[in-house]
Amino acid sequence: MDLDYGKEYEDFRAEVSGWLSSNWPPKGELAELPLAEGAARFRAMASEAGYLNRNIPRKYGGGEQPPDAIKGQIIREAFAKVHAPMEARGIGSMMLVPTLLERGEEWQKEKFVKGTINGEIIWCQGYSEPGSGSDLASLQTKAELIGDEWVINGQKIWTTTAQQADWMFCLCRSEPDQPKHGGISYLLIPMKQDAITVSPLKQMTGGADFNQVFLEDARTPADHIVGKRGEGWSVSRTTLKHERNSIGNAAQSEAIFKGLVALAKTSQYNGRPALQDPTIRQRLAGLEGYILSHKYSGLRQFTKSAKGEDVGIIGLMNKINSTNIGSEVSKLALDLLGDDGMLDPIAHEEMTLLPTGGNRGWINQYMYSLGIAVAGGTGNIQRNVIGERGLGLPRDYYADRSSGK
Amino acid sequence: MNFDISEEQQMLQETVSQLIENECPLSRIREIFEGTDGYDPALWKGMVEMGVAGLQIPEEYGGAGLEMLDQALAAETLAYAGAPGPFLGHALAGLALVLGGSEEQKQRWLPRLAQGEALGTVALAEGDNVWQPEQWKLAGGSTLLGQKAYVPYADMAGVIIVGVAGPGLVLVEKGASGITTENYDLVDRARQLCTVSFDSTPCEVLPEGAAASERVRDAALVLLAADAFGSGQRLLDMCVQYAKEREQFGVTIGHFQALKHQLANMALEIEPTRGLYWYAAHVFDHVQDESARMAALAKAHITDRTMQIARDAVEAHGGIGFTWECDVQIWFKRAMFDRAWMGTPSVHRERAAQMAGW
Ligand SMILES: Cc1cc2nc3c(=O)[nH]c(=O)nc-3n(C[C@H](O)[C@H](O)[C@H](O)COP(=O)(O)OP(=O)(O)OC[C@H]3O[C@@H](n4cnc5c(N)ncnc54)[C@H](O)[C@@H]3O)c2cc1C
C-alpha cells in the first residue's frame, strides 16, 4: 500500500496545474462568452492538451492518451481544485460514447462522438417502456426495415432529457421471430421529426426531467444501427455498465455528506444546535462509516483496474452503495430540517446527487434520491446481480425466458 | 499510488491460514469451545515459529519489523479461521513497548516477546465501561494498588502492560508480588479474559507511556476492526455455502429470492469495509494525524456490521443456526467480543465526532 503518487506523477500533476493556471478561469475573448459556450470551448482545449476525454481518439475530438488511471485521477483532483469543468456529464457522453467506441462503425464514431462530447449533440436513452422496465428485454417497440430506412412504432417512457434531445439511442424489437433477447436492435433515431411526440411527465418533485416518447412511423436510415440486427441486447449491456459506474462515484457521496454536516451546524434540534445533539452525532458518524467504506473500496477498485485485475464482487455494488448513502443522508437531512420538511422542493433540471438551493434543495434530494435508486436498475435488480454474479447463487426463474411476444 | 496489499502480504495471509488449517482445524476449534482456556498450544507455537508473535517488533529486537497493516491482515486471517489464542493482547503489549518503552525495557522484553519465550498482554479496562486512556483511574507509580478488567490471557502472561492515570503505561512482570488473576466466564470461547488485582505490586513506568497509551488504543481498534471484517466474511461465506446445499420445496434455498437478497445485503454490508480497515491500518503508520479518528470509525462501523451479519447468519440457517452444533455460533460470539472489547461502537462514534470538531 502506497498512497503517494511518485515523482513521475507528481511532475504530471505540476504540469496539469501549470496548464490550468494559464487556461482556467478563462481569459480574454473566452471569458466574454456565455457560460455554456465558454465551458464547451475550454473542454475542447483541455481535450486537445490531452487532459479530457483521454480514452477517445483525436480524430473524434478526444485527448487520445494511453490508459493511465492514475493520471486520470490526478487530472480529476487538479481540475476539482480550481473548479474547472470536466467532461460534459450528459447521458450521451457518459453512456452512448463509450458504447459507440466499443461497438460502433467508423462512420458512426466520426459523425457522433465529437459533437456529443462537446455538448453540441444531446441524446436520450430510449430503453424503458410502459410494460418493460426491470424486464427490459420484453420490450415491444417495433422496428421494420423498409427499403433503406427503419420504420419505428411504439412508446418509450421515463426518457430523461427527451425534450432537449437531438437523438435517441433506442432498443427496438426488429426480429419478432427470434427469442426475447435475440430479437432486439440498437438504433440511433433523430428526435426532431414529426413522427415523434414527446410529452413530459411531471415527477413527484414537481419538475419534469423525464418524458413519454411516442414513435409513430418514425424513421432512421438503415445504417443507423449499432452492432448487427438482433445484437441490440448485448450492445445495451455495454451502455448499462457505464451507467452503473457513473452512478457509483464516491466523490459525490463525500460531497453530499459535507453538505449534511454543514446543515447540522446551522440547524436547531431538541433546542440546541443539531451538531451538539448526541443522537445526531451518532447518526453522522454512523453514516461516515458507510461513506468511508465506499470511498476506500473505490480506491481499491481504482488500483485493481489500473493493474488490469478483476475488481471482484465490489464492482457490482457501487450503484446500490451510493444510492443507499444518498437515501440515508437525505433521511437525516429531513430530521434536521424539522418544520421546513413541509415545504415544496426546488425542482432540479438535472438529475444530481448534490443538493443545492438551501433547505428546499434538501427536500428535492429527499425525493430525488429515490428516483436515482430506481433509474438504471432498481435495488432488487442490483441485489439479484450481486447474489447471482457475485455470490454464485442460482439464477431467478423467469416465466417467459424464450418468447419474444 | 497503490491501494492494495502486496504479494508478501497476501503470502502472509496464506501461510497463516495454512498453519491454522494444519494445527487448529475447525474440529479442534470446536473442542476448544467445549473448554474455557481459549488456547491451543500447538497453534500458538506455530504462530511464534512463523514470526506472527513479533510482526510489529523491529528486526533489531528479533521481530519481523512490519507495519500495522501486516498485523491487521494477520488478524483478519485468524478471525476468518476462527482461531483461538492470545494474538491480540500479545501484539498490543509488543507495540506498547516499542512505542513507549525505554531502550533497556525494549532490550529486555521485545526479543522474548518476538520469540514467544514470554507472552505479553495489556490491562486497559477498569470495569463500568471504562476503557479509554483518558478515563483510567488506577494510579501508577512504583507500585500498583487496585484492579484491571477484561485482560486477555493474564494468567499465562510473562509481562503485563498496565494502563494507568498519569504515566500512561507501566509494566508488571509475571510473579510480581500481590498479583491475583481470575478468569471470566466468556461467551467467546476462542478468547480468554481475566480480572487482574494488584496489591502493592511493583511496576516499572514506560517513559513514553502517556503518548503510547493512545497509540495502543488506536492499534487495538484497528485490530478489532480487522478481526470483525474476517469474521463477517466468514459468516457470509458460510451462509452462501449453506444456501447452495440446503434444499426445501424441491430446490436449494439459494433459489429463493428473499434469501438471495438477504445474502446480497449481508455482502453489501461487509465487503466495502475491507478498504476501510486497510486504510485505518495504513494511516496508523503513515498518516498519523488521521489515525485516531480512522481507527475509531473503523472499529465502530465494522464491528457493528459484523454483529448484524451474525444475527442474519443465524436466521439464514434456520433451526440448525440456533444450535451449539452449528459453526455460526463461533463467529457470532467472536463478533460479540470484537464489538465490546475496548468500548462499544457508540463510544467510538462519539469520539470520532469530537475529533472532527463537531
Ligand atoms: C429518475 C428516473 C430517470 C429515468 N431515466 C430513464 C431514461 O432516461 N431512459 C430509460 O430508458 N429509462 C429511464 N428510467 C426508467 C428506469 O430504468 C426504470 O424505471 C427501472 O428500470 C424500473 O422499471 P419499472 O419502472 O418498469 O419498474 P418495475 O420493473 O415494474 O419494478 C417495480 C418493482 O418491482 C420490482 N421488481 C421487478 N422485477 C423484479 C425481479 N425480477 N425481482 C425482484 N423485484 C423485481 C422492482 O425492484 C420494483 O421495486 C428512469 C427512471 C427514473 C426513476
Short mmCIF file of N, CA and C in Angstrom, two decimals, chain A residues 218-273:
data_model
loop_
_atom_site.label_atom_id
_atom_site.label_comp_id
_atom_site.label_asym_id
_atom_site.label_seq_id
_atom_site.Cartn_x
_atom_site.Cartn_y
_atom_site.Cartn_z
N ALA A 218 -41.88 6.56 -37.06
CA ALA A 218 -40.64 7.34 -37.01
C ALA A 218 -39.60 6.65 -37.88
N ARG A 219 -38.67 7.44 -38.43
CA ARG A 219 -37.72 6.86 -39.38
C ARG A 219 -36.28 7.18 -39.03
N THR A 220 -35.43 6.21 -39.40
CA THR A 220 -33.99 6.48 -39.32
C THR A 220 -33.31 5.63 -40.39
N PRO A 221 -32.21 6.12 -41.00
CA PRO A 221 -31.56 5.37 -42.08
C PRO A 221 -31.13 3.96 -41.64
N ALA A 222 -31.11 3.05 -42.59
CA ALA A 222 -30.84 1.64 -42.31
C ALA A 222 -29.51 1.41 -41.60
N ASP A 223 -28.53 2.27 -41.89
CA ASP A 223 -27.21 2.03 -41.28
C ASP A 223 -27.09 2.64 -39.89
N HIS A 224 -28.16 3.26 -39.38
CA HIS A 224 -28.10 3.84 -38.03
C HIS A 224 -28.38 2.79 -36.97
N ILE A 225 -27.66 1.71 -37.05
CA ILE A 225 -27.81 0.62 -36.10
C ILE A 225 -26.42 0.34 -35.52
N VAL A 226 -26.34 0.14 -34.22
CA VAL A 226 -25.05 -0.18 -33.59
C VAL A 226 -25.02 -1.69 -33.34
N GLY A 227 -23.99 -2.34 -33.83
CA GLY A 227 -23.97 -3.80 -33.84
C GLY A 227 -24.87 -4.29 -34.96
N LYS A 228 -25.01 -5.61 -35.07
CA LYS A 228 -25.85 -6.15 -36.13
C LYS A 228 -27.30 -6.23 -35.69
N ARG A 229 -28.19 -6.54 -36.62
CA ARG A 229 -29.59 -6.82 -36.28
C ARG A 229 -29.63 -7.92 -35.23
N GLY A 230 -30.44 -7.73 -34.22
CA GLY A 230 -30.58 -8.77 -33.20
C GLY A 230 -29.49 -8.77 -32.14
N GLU A 231 -28.50 -7.89 -32.29
CA GLU A 231 -27.43 -7.81 -31.27
C GLU A 231 -27.65 -6.71 -30.25
N GLY A 232 -28.82 -6.06 -30.34
CA GLY A 232 -29.05 -4.87 -29.52
C GLY A 232 -28.93 -5.12 -28.02
N TRP A 233 -29.32 -6.32 -27.60
CA TRP A 233 -29.27 -6.60 -26.16
C TRP A 233 -27.82 -6.54 -25.65
N SER A 234 -26.95 -7.21 -26.37
CA SER A 234 -25.56 -7.23 -25.89
C SER A 234 -24.93 -5.84 -26.02
N VAL A 235 -25.32 -5.08 -27.07
CA VAL A 235 -24.80 -3.71 -27.18
C VAL A 235 -25.29 -2.88 -25.99
N SER A 236 -26.54 -3.08 -25.59
CA SER A 236 -27.10 -2.28 -24.49
C SER A 236 -26.44 -2.62 -23.16
N ARG A 237 -25.94 -3.82 -23.03
CA ARG A 237 -25.24 -4.18 -21.77
C ARG A 237 -23.98 -3.32 -21.61
N THR A 238 -23.32 -3.01 -22.74
CA THR A 238 -22.16 -2.13 -22.69
C THR A 238 -22.57 -0.80 -22.06
N THR A 239 -23.70 -0.28 -22.53
CA THR A 239 -24.15 1.03 -22.06
C THR A 239 -24.53 1.00 -20.58
N LEU A 240 -25.23 -0.03 -20.18
CA LEU A 240 -25.69 -0.09 -18.77
C LEU A 240 -24.52 -0.17 -17.82
N LYS A 241 -23.48 -0.90 -18.23
CA LYS A 241 -22.27 -1.00 -17.42
C LYS A 241 -21.73 0.40 -17.13
N HIS A 242 -21.74 1.25 -18.18
CA HIS A 242 -21.24 2.61 -17.99
C HIS A 242 -22.17 3.42 -17.11
N GLU A 243 -23.47 3.19 -17.24
CA GLU A 243 -24.43 3.93 -16.42
C GLU A 243 -24.20 3.60 -14.95
N ARG A 244 -24.03 2.32 -14.63
CA ARG A 244 -23.88 1.95 -13.23
C ARG A 244 -22.59 2.48 -12.65
N ASN A 245 -21.52 2.46 -13.45
CA ASN A 245 -20.26 3.01 -12.96
C ASN A 245 -20.40 4.49 -12.64
N SER A 246 -21.11 5.19 -13.54
CA SER A 246 -21.17 6.64 -13.35
C SER A 246 -22.03 6.98 -12.14
N ILE A 247 -23.00 6.13 -11.81
CA ILE A 247 -23.84 6.40 -10.64
C ILE A 247 -23.08 6.07 -9.35
N GLY A 248 -21.99 5.31 -9.47
CA GLY A 248 -21.31 4.85 -8.26
C GLY A 248 -20.16 5.72 -7.77
N ASN A 249 -20.08 6.94 -8.22
CA ASN A 249 -18.92 7.77 -7.89
C ASN A 249 -18.88 8.22 -6.42
N ALA A 250 -17.83 7.81 -5.71
CA ALA A 250 -17.77 8.06 -4.26
C ALA A 250 -17.54 9.53 -3.91
N ALA A 251 -16.95 10.29 -4.83
CA ALA A 251 -16.70 11.70 -4.54
C ALA A 251 -18.01 12.42 -4.27
N GLN A 252 -19.07 12.00 -4.99
CA GLN A 252 -20.37 12.63 -4.78
C GLN A 252 -20.90 12.33 -3.38
N SER A 253 -20.70 11.11 -2.93
CA SER A 253 -21.17 10.75 -1.59
C SER A 253 -20.45 11.60 -0.55
N GLU A 254 -19.17 11.81 -0.74
CA GLU A 254 -18.42 12.63 0.21
C GLU A 254 -18.90 14.06 0.20
N ALA A 255 -19.15 14.58 -1.00
CA ALA A 255 -19.58 15.97 -1.11
C ALA A 255 -20.93 16.17 -0.43
N ILE A 256 -21.84 15.23 -0.65
CA ILE A 256 -23.17 15.38 -0.07
C ILE A 256 -23.11 15.24 1.46
N PHE A 257 -22.18 14.43 1.94
CA PHE A 257 -22.04 14.28 3.40
C PHE A 257 -21.51 15.59 4.01
N LYS A 258 -20.58 16.23 3.31
CA LYS A 258 -20.10 17.53 3.78
C LYS A 258 -21.26 18.50 3.91
N GLY A 259 -22.14 18.48 2.91
CA GLY A 259 -23.31 19.35 2.95
C GLY A 259 -24.18 19.04 4.15
N LEU A 260 -24.29 17.76 4.47
CA LEU A 260 -25.11 17.34 5.61
C LEU A 260 -24.53 17.86 6.93
N VAL A 261 -23.21 17.75 7.07
CA VAL A 261 -22.58 18.24 8.30
C VAL A 261 -22.79 19.75 8.40
N ALA A 262 -22.67 20.43 7.27
CA ALA A 262 -22.89 21.89 7.28
C ALA A 262 -24.33 22.19 7.71
N LEU A 263 -25.27 21.38 7.23
CA LEU A 263 -26.67 21.57 7.62
C LEU A 263 -26.84 21.36 9.13
N ALA A 264 -26.15 20.35 9.65
CA ALA A 264 -26.27 20.07 11.09
C ALA A 264 -25.68 21.21 11.93
N LYS A 265 -24.73 21.93 11.35
CA LYS A 265 -24.14 23.06 12.08
C LYS A 265 -25.14 24.20 12.21
N THR A 266 -25.98 24.36 11.19
CA THR A 266 -26.86 25.53 11.20
C THR A 266 -28.28 25.22 11.68
N SER A 267 -28.61 23.92 11.85
CA SER A 267 -29.98 23.59 12.28
C SER A 267 -30.08 23.49 13.79
N GLN A 268 -31.27 23.73 14.29
CA GLN A 268 -31.56 23.50 15.71
C GLN A 268 -32.24 22.15 15.87
N TYR A 269 -31.93 21.46 16.95
CA TYR A 269 -32.52 20.14 17.18
C TYR A 269 -32.64 19.95 18.68
N ASN A 270 -33.81 19.58 19.16
CA ASN A 270 -34.02 19.47 20.60
C ASN A 270 -33.52 20.70 21.36
N GLY A 271 -33.73 21.85 20.77
CA GLY A 271 -33.42 23.09 21.48
C GLY A 271 -31.96 23.49 21.51
N ARG A 272 -31.17 22.87 20.70
CA ARG A 272 -29.77 23.31 20.62
C ARG A 272 -29.24 23.03 19.22
N PRO A 273 -28.06 23.56 18.89
CA PRO A 273 -27.52 23.26 17.55
C PRO A 273 -27.45 21.74 17.33
#
